[in-house]
XYZ file of C-alpha atoms in Angstrom:
601
model
C -25.183 -14.842 -8.742
C -21.520 -15.669 -9.084
C -19.539 -14.279 -12.011
C -17.969 -16.923 -14.226
C -16.775 -14.928 -17.228
C -13.288 -13.481 -17.114
C -13.405 -9.780 -17.724
C -10.456 -7.634 -18.659
C -9.702 -5.244 -15.790
C -10.430 -1.659 -16.680
C -7.063 -0.373 -15.435
C -5.235 1.390 -18.277
C -1.754 0.084 -18.679
C 1.309 2.258 -19.202
C 4.273 -0.110 -19.106
C 6.800 2.462 -20.276
C 5.465 4.938 -17.752
C 5.980 2.347 -15.023
C 9.540 1.689 -16.185
C 10.308 5.437 -16.399
C 9.026 5.928 -12.877
C 11.754 3.557 -11.633
C 14.650 5.348 -13.357
C 15.109 8.014 -10.620
C 15.560 5.242 -8.057
C 18.264 3.639 -10.230
C 20.055 6.931 -10.744
C 20.412 7.414 -7.001
C 23.304 4.930 -7.249
C 24.507 5.818 -10.762
C 28.097 4.713 -10.048
C 26.927 1.262 -8.980
C 24.631 1.008 -12.016
C 27.435 2.000 -14.413
C 29.879 -0.419 -12.768
C 27.295 -3.197 -12.980
C 26.802 -2.457 -16.705
C 30.581 -2.562 -17.283
C 30.773 -5.944 -15.536
C 27.812 -7.103 -17.634
C 29.677 -6.238 -20.864
C 32.872 -7.902 -19.602
C 30.940 -11.064 -18.672
C 29.373 -11.241 -22.158
C 32.679 -10.620 -23.923
C 34.170 -13.489 -21.941
C 31.155 -15.646 -22.728
C 31.367 -14.960 -26.490
C 35.144 -15.596 -26.467
C 34.685 -19.086 -24.978
C 33.491 -20.738 -28.265
C 36.333 -19.005 -30.171
C 38.942 -20.586 -27.890
C 37.074 -23.906 -27.982
C 37.368 -23.857 -31.787
C 41.131 -23.345 -31.518
C 41.407 -26.240 -29.044
C 39.428 -28.586 -31.324
C 41.352 -27.556 -34.458
C 44.670 -28.030 -32.635
C 43.651 -31.522 -31.561
C 42.203 -32.403 -34.982
C 45.646 -33.065 -36.464
C 47.470 -36.214 -37.626
C 48.980 -38.194 -34.745
C 52.558 -37.211 -35.493
C 51.676 -33.483 -35.511
C 49.459 -33.537 -32.381
C 50.494 -31.065 -29.664
C 48.488 -30.344 -26.479
C 47.246 -26.694 -26.752
C 47.842 -25.905 -23.052
C 47.553 -22.133 -23.480
C 44.191 -22.429 -25.253
C 42.845 -24.881 -22.653
C 43.919 -22.640 -19.748
C 42.493 -19.597 -21.535
C 39.243 -21.500 -22.082
C 39.009 -22.220 -18.354
C 39.835 -18.616 -17.383
C 37.175 -17.220 -19.730
C 34.617 -19.678 -18.373
C 35.423 -18.493 -14.842
C 35.328 -14.816 -15.837
C 31.932 -15.106 -17.558
C 30.484 -16.413 -14.268
C 32.595 -14.383 -11.826
C 31.846 -11.022 -13.448
C 28.137 -11.873 -13.321
C 28.243 -12.687 -9.589
C 30.196 -9.510 -8.761
C 27.688 -7.542 -10.825
C 24.755 -9.026 -8.862
C 26.451 -8.216 -5.544
C 27.089 -4.599 -6.587
C 23.563 -4.117 -7.926
C 21.822 -5.663 -4.893
C 21.831 -2.367 -2.983
C 20.297 -0.563 -5.964
C 17.397 -3.040 -6.168
C 16.667 -3.195 -2.466
C 16.891 0.589 -2.064
C 14.461 1.078 -4.979
C 11.980 -1.320 -3.344
C 12.364 0.501 -0.035
C 11.980 3.963 -1.601
C 8.861 3.029 -3.591
C 7.285 1.234 -0.610
C 7.811 4.200 1.733
C 6.548 6.594 -0.950
C 3.340 4.565 -1.363
C 2.993 4.275 2.422
C 3.443 8.014 2.897
C 1.061 8.810 0.041
C -1.644 6.574 1.525
C -1.423 8.536 4.778
C -1.645 11.783 2.829
C -4.905 10.770 1.148
C -8.182 11.994 2.566
C -10.485 10.246 4.993
C -12.884 9.813 2.074
C -10.384 7.491 0.317
C -9.751 5.462 3.463
C -13.440 4.994 4.160
C -13.813 3.489 0.684
C -10.596 1.461 0.410
C -10.347 -2.298 0.913
C -7.441 -2.979 3.257
C -6.727 -6.546 2.145
C -6.654 -5.656 -1.543
C -4.428 -2.614 -1.026
C -1.933 -4.584 1.079
C -1.767 -7.352 -1.534
C -1.293 -4.803 -4.343
C 1.684 -3.283 -2.492
C 3.147 -6.707 -1.717
C 2.964 -7.850 -5.359
C 4.227 -4.505 -6.635
C 7.317 -4.636 -4.394
C 8.181 -8.119 -5.655
C 7.645 -6.919 -9.218
C 10.204 -4.125 -8.820
C 12.928 -6.583 -7.811
C 12.208 -8.898 -10.728
C 11.884 -6.079 -13.255
C 15.154 -4.353 -12.362
C 17.254 -7.506 -12.217
C 15.917 -9.305 -15.256
C 15.437 -6.337 -17.556
C 18.997 -5.100 -16.981
C 20.809 -8.395 -16.580
C 18.954 -10.753 -18.896
C 17.400 -8.816 -21.758
C 20.308 -6.388 -22.282
C 23.021 -9.086 -22.051
C 21.140 -11.356 -24.455
C 20.746 -8.542 -26.988
C 24.449 -7.696 -26.590
C 25.416 -11.332 -27.103
C 23.244 -11.592 -30.210
C 24.990 -8.535 -31.640
C 28.500 -9.894 -30.961
C 27.681 -13.311 -32.428
C 26.185 -11.630 -35.496
C 29.424 -9.737 -36.132
C 31.554 -12.920 -35.795
C 29.302 -15.040 -38.031
C 28.936 -12.406 -40.755
C 32.687 -11.763 -40.893
C 33.819 -15.419 -40.897
C 31.105 -17.687 -42.317
C 28.562 -18.094 -45.062
C 25.702 -15.600 -44.845
C 23.203 -18.485 -44.617
C 24.312 -19.104 -41.043
C 23.272 -15.594 -40.104
C 20.044 -15.829 -42.103
C 18.993 -19.070 -40.342
C 19.925 -17.782 -36.887
C 18.168 -14.446 -37.239
C 15.119 -15.903 -38.970
C 14.787 -18.212 -35.989
C 15.236 -15.282 -33.619
C 12.562 -13.214 -35.382
C 10.084 -16.118 -35.392
C 10.798 -16.871 -31.724
C 10.442 -13.255 -30.595
C 7.290 -12.672 -32.679
C 5.591 -15.756 -31.199
C 6.628 -14.738 -27.666
C 5.362 -11.162 -28.026
C 2.015 -12.056 -29.594
C 1.116 -14.915 -27.271
C 2.400 -13.216 -24.100
C 0.367 -10.094 -24.856
C -2.775 -12.199 -25.199
C -1.988 -14.070 -21.985
C -1.807 -10.889 -19.898
C -5.591 -10.791 -19.461
C -5.307 -13.997 -17.433
C -2.548 -12.543 -15.259
C -4.498 -9.368 -14.601
C -7.611 -11.331 -13.758
C -5.547 -13.469 -11.353
C -4.225 -10.317 -9.651
C -7.689 -8.790 -9.433
C -9.241 -11.929 -7.974
C -6.291 -12.407 -5.599
C -6.736 -8.879 -4.211
C -10.491 -9.343 -3.837
C -10.089 -12.729 -2.139
C -7.545 -11.254 0.275
C -9.869 -8.336 1.016
C -12.715 -10.752 1.697
C -10.552 -12.907 3.990
C -9.172 -10.013 6.052
C -12.577 -8.355 6.350
C -14.109 -11.616 7.537
C -11.339 -12.303 10.068
C -11.482 -8.764 11.469
C -15.208 -9.296 11.999
C -14.766 -12.785 13.456
C -17.240 -12.218 16.293
C -19.958 -10.940 13.967
C -19.522 -14.003 11.752
C -19.953 -16.217 14.809
C -22.937 -14.260 16.150
C -24.918 -15.004 13.004
C -23.469 -18.441 12.224
C -22.307 -17.297 8.790
C -19.057 -19.267 8.536
C -20.293 -21.158 5.455
C -21.595 -17.929 3.889
C -18.188 -16.280 4.363
C -16.404 -19.311 2.909
C -18.668 -19.221 -0.150
C -18.047 -15.507 -0.697
C -14.302 -16.099 -0.380
C -14.560 -19.012 -2.825
C -16.298 -16.803 -5.420
C -13.051 -14.949 -6.021
C -10.905 -18.073 -5.666
C -13.017 -19.808 -8.313
C -12.384 -17.017 -10.822
C -8.730 -16.966 -9.812
C -8.510 -20.724 -10.429
C -10.112 -20.386 -13.891
C -7.670 -17.630 -14.856
C -4.704 -19.564 -13.395
C -5.580 -22.712 -15.393
C -5.918 -20.722 -18.620
C -2.675 -18.924 -17.821
C -0.827 -22.232 -17.336
C -2.257 -23.976 -20.415
C -1.469 -20.984 -22.636
C 2.059 -20.992 -21.166
C 2.472 -24.658 -22.073
C 1.342 -23.906 -25.642
C 3.804 -21.001 -25.850
C 6.700 -23.107 -24.561
C 5.898 -25.852 -27.079
C 5.846 -23.336 -29.934
C 9.145 -21.786 -28.815
C 10.798 -25.196 -28.561
C 9.557 -26.114 -32.041
C 11.046 -22.950 -33.579
C 14.391 -23.521 -31.837
C 14.482 -27.210 -32.895
C 13.954 -26.267 -36.561
C 16.658 -23.601 -36.399
C 19.149 -25.925 -34.708
C 18.549 -28.690 -37.241
C 19.062 -26.365 -40.225
C 22.260 -24.942 -38.724
C 23.736 -28.368 -38.014
C 22.892 -29.556 -41.531
C 24.580 -26.484 -43.039
C 27.673 -26.800 -40.805
C 27.982 -30.551 -41.368
C 27.782 -29.996 -45.121
C 30.588 -27.442 -44.845
C 32.809 -29.914 -42.924
C 32.158 -32.658 -45.518
C 32.989 -30.305 -48.391
C 36.107 -29.067 -46.579
C 35.045 -25.409 -46.436
C 34.797 -25.641 -42.645
C 36.941 -27.335 -40.038
C 35.674 -29.485 -37.188
C 36.436 -26.559 -34.896
C 34.119 -24.376 -37.023
C 31.345 -26.924 -36.528
C 31.927 -26.844 -32.756
C 32.046 -23.030 -32.831
C 28.713 -22.713 -34.663
C 27.140 -25.297 -32.345
C 28.481 -23.487 -29.246
C 27.226 -20.121 -30.485
C 23.913 -21.706 -31.286
C 23.608 -23.036 -27.713
C 24.780 -19.739 -26.240
C 22.126 -17.892 -28.203
C 19.174 -20.236 -28.013
C 19.444 -21.220 -24.364
C 19.431 -17.579 -23.184
C 16.799 -16.868 -25.812
C 14.590 -19.591 -24.383
C 15.169 -18.073 -20.949
C 14.529 -14.652 -22.475
C 11.041 -15.800 -23.370
C 10.484 -16.634 -19.701
C 12.035 -13.331 -18.636
C 9.839 -11.346 -21.014
C 6.736 -13.080 -19.709
C 7.775 -12.464 -16.106
C 8.607 -8.818 -16.814
C 5.145 -8.370 -18.287
C 3.736 -10.091 -15.206
C 5.827 -7.818 -12.977
C 4.526 -4.753 -14.774
C 0.995 -6.056 -14.285
C 1.777 -6.647 -10.594
C 3.131 -3.110 -10.250
C 0.223 -1.407 -12.017
C -2.113 -1.256 -9.032
C 0.643 -0.206 -6.644
C 1.652 2.701 -8.890
C -2.029 3.477 -9.459
C -2.219 4.220 -5.722
C 0.340 6.985 -6.267
C -1.962 8.606 -8.814
C -4.749 8.938 -6.256
C -5.312 12.659 -5.751
C -4.561 14.159 -2.352
C -7.882 15.798 -1.597
C -6.514 17.702 1.407
C -3.224 19.348 0.483
C -1.303 22.247 1.978
C -1.118 25.305 -0.236
C 2.329 26.243 -1.530
C 2.303 29.367 0.647
C 0.693 27.722 3.698
C 1.975 29.001 7.052
C 2.131 27.328 10.447
C -0.711 28.151 12.817
C 0.092 31.133 15.012
C 0.037 29.767 18.534
C -2.186 31.396 21.110
C -5.064 30.507 23.400
C -6.815 28.951 20.394
C -10.187 30.411 19.574
C -12.395 28.701 16.969
C -14.944 30.190 14.598
C -17.240 28.622 11.996
C -18.472 31.162 9.436
C -21.414 30.142 7.216
C -20.001 26.647 6.736
C -21.749 24.387 4.231
C -20.527 20.859 3.639
C -21.471 17.922 1.419
C -19.880 14.475 1.308
C -21.439 14.126 -2.138
C -22.971 16.730 -4.430
C -26.481 15.411 -3.814
C -26.070 14.908 -0.042
C -25.542 18.101 1.947
C -24.700 17.539 5.609
C -24.227 21.038 7.108
C -26.169 24.195 6.257
C -24.858 27.704 7.029
C -23.155 26.612 10.228
C -21.914 29.614 12.240
C -20.698 29.703 15.838
C -17.755 30.826 17.981
C -15.733 29.032 20.636
C -13.819 31.752 22.502
C -10.418 30.732 23.850
C -10.759 28.655 26.995
C -14.508 28.102 26.578
C -16.435 24.855 26.300
C -19.063 24.620 23.577
C -21.269 21.532 23.436
C -23.065 20.168 20.377
C -26.098 17.913 20.814
C -28.683 16.392 18.517
C -30.071 13.144 17.214
C -27.866 10.678 15.301
C -27.214 11.850 11.756
C -27.697 15.523 12.578
C -24.085 16.330 11.571
C -22.434 16.618 15.000
C -19.333 14.496 14.268
C -18.901 16.171 10.879
C -18.049 19.379 12.720
C -15.047 17.722 14.421
C -13.870 16.203 11.132
C -13.967 19.576 9.422
C -12.134 21.250 12.293
C -9.465 18.549 12.110
C -9.445 19.169 8.326
C -10.195 15.628 7.275
C -12.367 17.309 4.638
C -12.486 20.754 3.047
C -15.647 22.782 3.571
C -17.894 23.181 0.533
C -18.315 26.905 1.282
C -17.713 29.237 4.161
C -14.622 29.005 6.329
C -13.269 27.767 9.659
C -10.852 29.932 11.621
C -8.488 29.052 14.451
C -6.873 32.084 16.100
C -8.427 34.149 13.291
C -6.550 32.124 10.664
C -8.438 30.271 7.943
C -7.425 26.630 8.445
C -7.317 26.113 4.658
C -4.333 28.496 4.582
C -2.297 26.851 7.333
C -0.309 23.623 7.373
C -2.159 20.477 8.374
C 0.673 19.459 10.686
C 0.553 22.629 12.771
C -3.271 22.539 12.905
C -3.444 18.920 14.035
C -0.710 19.459 16.601
C -3.027 22.031 18.186
C -6.156 19.840 18.166
C -6.655 16.703 20.241
C -9.625 14.383 19.892
C -11.186 11.578 21.908
C -13.356 9.762 19.341
C -16.509 7.817 20.007
C -15.166 4.716 18.273
C -11.675 4.136 19.645
C -9.460 1.898 17.505
C -6.127 0.891 19.042
C -2.937 -0.487 17.527
C -2.186 -4.162 18.087
C 0.583 -3.184 20.493
C 0.997 -2.754 24.240
C -1.191 -0.461 26.336
C 1.897 1.673 26.987
C 2.492 2.073 23.234
C -1.117 3.111 22.631
C -1.082 5.766 25.356
C 2.413 7.017 24.431
C 1.215 7.370 20.811
C -0.225 10.740 21.844
C 3.344 12.014 22.287
C 5.950 9.320 21.488
C 8.812 11.272 23.065
C 7.017 11.483 26.442
C 8.712 10.030 29.512
C 7.379 6.956 31.320
C 6.240 9.112 34.218
C 4.231 11.347 31.890
C 2.550 8.281 30.343
C 1.673 6.929 33.798
C 0.312 10.317 34.856
C -1.888 10.480 31.746
C -3.228 6.997 32.569
C -3.985 8.098 36.121
C -5.823 11.164 34.845
C -7.942 8.892 32.641
C -8.644 6.591 35.650
C -7.130 3.549 33.943
C -3.760 3.277 35.741
C -5.067 1.014 38.523
C -6.716 -1.292 35.994
C -3.488 -1.566 33.991
C -1.468 -2.297 37.122
C -3.865 -5.148 37.946
C -3.042 -6.935 34.680
C -0.347 -9.677 34.715
C 1.835 -7.822 32.194
C 0.726 -4.338 33.312
C 1.601 -1.691 30.708
C 3.179 -4.331 28.422
C -0.213 -6.012 27.910
C -1.080 -6.387 24.215
C -4.510 -4.996 23.351
C -5.127 -7.204 20.299
C -6.342 -6.332 16.807
C -8.167 -2.966 16.982
C -7.980 -3.243 20.797
C -10.466 -6.113 20.939
C -8.920 -7.533 24.133
C -10.172 -4.483 26.027
C -13.758 -3.543 26.773
C -15.330 -0.491 25.145
C -14.900 1.539 28.331
C -11.259 0.495 28.750
C -10.489 1.431 25.155
C -12.146 4.804 25.631
C -10.061 5.503 28.741
C -6.894 4.675 26.784
C -8.040 7.168 24.139
C -8.633 9.797 26.828
C -5.164 9.146 28.310
C -3.642 9.459 24.843
C -5.337 12.833 24.280
C -4.270 14.022 27.734
C -0.659 13.123 26.961
C -0.756 15.045 23.678
C -1.661 18.208 25.612
C -3.379 20.144 22.776
C -4.731 23.708 22.938
C -8.073 22.589 21.459
C -9.854 19.478 22.717
C -12.665 17.632 20.986
C -14.669 15.108 22.986
C -16.757 13.175 20.452
C -19.077 11.104 22.674
C -15.954 10.576 24.810
C -17.780 8.756 27.617
C -20.391 6.914 25.561
C -18.875 3.488 26.293
C -18.711 4.077 30.063
C -21.346 3.138 32.583
C -22.937 5.900 34.652
C -20.661 5.327 37.652
C -17.467 5.351 35.569
C -18.713 8.319 33.606
C -19.216 10.380 36.765
C -15.786 9.364 38.040
C -14.064 10.514 34.884
C -16.247 13.519 34.109
C -14.556 15.613 36.764
C -11.149 14.717 35.370
C -12.250 15.679 31.851
C -13.347 19.069 33.186
C -9.952 19.516 34.842
C -8.201 18.599 31.582
C -10.407 20.962 29.602
C -9.756 23.883 31.980
C -7.959 26.727 30.174
C -8.382 24.843 26.895
C -10.803 25.524 24.083
C -13.190 22.579 24.118
C -15.761 21.219 21.695
C -17.904 18.528 23.314
C -20.128 16.382 21.126
C -22.528 14.492 23.335
C -25.633 12.382 23.398
C -26.142 12.356 27.176
C -27.247 15.880 28.009
C -26.306 15.514 31.671
C -22.623 15.480 30.685
C -22.737 18.924 29.062
C -25.119 20.790 31.360
C -22.330 23.106 32.559
C -21.064 23.992 29.051
C -20.640 27.712 28.312
C -22.955 27.333 25.362
C -24.934 24.431 23.892
C -25.698 24.137 20.172
C -28.704 22.004 19.316
C -28.520 20.483 15.817
C -31.135 18.892 13.614
C -30.641 17.840 9.986
C -27.395 19.789 9.620
C -28.665 23.065 11.056
C -28.340 24.791 14.414
C -31.914 25.122 15.596
C -31.276 26.292 19.176
C -28.377 27.717 21.134
C -27.840 28.912 24.679
C -26.881 27.703 28.156
C -28.496 24.640 29.727
C -30.897 26.753 31.802
C -31.772 29.032 28.872
C -32.609 26.085 26.637
C -34.745 24.430 29.295
C -36.603 27.697 29.813
C -37.269 27.934 26.067
C -39.092 24.573 26.258
C -38.094 23.681 22.715
C -36.234 20.812 21.077
C -33.558 20.631 23.804
C -36.179 20.669 26.567
C -37.943 17.639 25.067
C -34.632 15.772 24.684
C -33.828 16.519 28.336
C -37.238 15.340 29.540
C -36.986 12.109 27.559
C -33.496 11.292 28.899
C -34.549 12.051 32.470
C -37.469 9.637 32.136
C -35.146 6.940 30.722
C -32.683 7.377 33.608
C -35.492 7.184 36.192
C -36.800 4.040 34.516
C -33.362 2.416 34.654
C -32.995 3.445 38.296
C -36.341 1.835 39.198
C -35.353 -1.360 37.375
C -32.064 -1.440 39.281
C -33.918 -1.030 42.610
C -36.302 -3.856 41.710
C -33.422 -6.216 41.058
């Protein structure tokens, strides 16, 4: 059932907190900010002085014919002030541009870095499309907020103050009363209505992020959509969010029209009252024609920016709403964080030990139970078991994607929770079962294992992974783009790229997580020898489904439901005629069956 009611997003707002979080980025260029503020004041002083000179020009020209003299100095001064009010503003914008763009860059890189610092748990739950749209909107919001808050709200308030001083010191108090009563009414209406309209803006943002998530998810799974003929289903799901976005957008626009009409009505009443009061003063002789022009000019200078100020206030509120989700990302807790006294891993031959390790993804779902085993330096330990037995969780814990619930993991007799993640991960290399590549060239994806590696080292890694000849057969060779998530390559080709990447990294500890699962038997045999050569003199953890690939491991751990139920060499486990023996028998029968089918064809 599709939702039709607009609900207020649950995100708690903290507008002042958002604004305060930007201040350090402004203060990085404090000289530029101060110079921009000085230019802002100079521009407003010139702007306020323009009506004063205009009054003098009008009064000088409003003389009997025989006394009329062209006020050249006043006219030239009027033109100079007009130029200065604009010129100072343009110089100010040019000086402040670096401040704004640097703030956007700093916040964006901080969010980007923080996202990479978050745990695997966060990234398994996140929605890529929504997160990318939140960052995009937030970056735009920073630019608008900094420019308009500093250079529209502050100047307008400054101008109101200067005009108030001039009017109170030179004219009847009723001029000030009318102007400021109009200002209060205008501001009150703007604040009240804009605050009520924010629910529509937040709903628009929420629906926009969800629609973008839906679109990206659908496009990334293009083949699956086609396999099941669900194009219309995907379009309908996408339209669910667009429909709610449309409803919120229409309400947002109609409420904006009502607000603009109300603002215009307040300004029209204020202008009419002022003109009546000034005209009455001219008729009675208490004011000159120049005074009438002065009041009218001040009125225009105040109300036109004020009308724009209403727009600016609305947009600032929108910008703050746009920035909320981006800054909310920064509040996400880093689940895996180096301790303040964390040390780098002491390099050596890299032994690994699991001591009574228990682990749960969730409190009510325990994955590993009292897991204990050793991988002596230079040895190869294999882990086998049915799907869901917890094999891959071991590699994730060793790589410290998660913290253990209890127990500890040691590398070179150092608890990995006490060492820096960077030094640990530099020591561990992994070839995952599901290889995801960057949408870049094959060369880039292999070189990613060690970006500073030479071309020859990259080529040698590709040769070791038995993929060099295939790459050379392609029209663009190593410059061939692999497509989104490497979809232009087959599963086996992607896995060989992953193997080459791990080879190039040259780690002390190697993890093969179903590293040859996407290869056919012939390719697997061809590369198996190379993997053994690579693993020589390295500490190796091999997670496998095909038992034939790990028969020569120093020790084999058999897992079931998160526990080690058998351990020993291949021959010892077969002799025990237990769980491993039955797995071996079953796989041998399957291979014989496939061989017979191949002979028949």
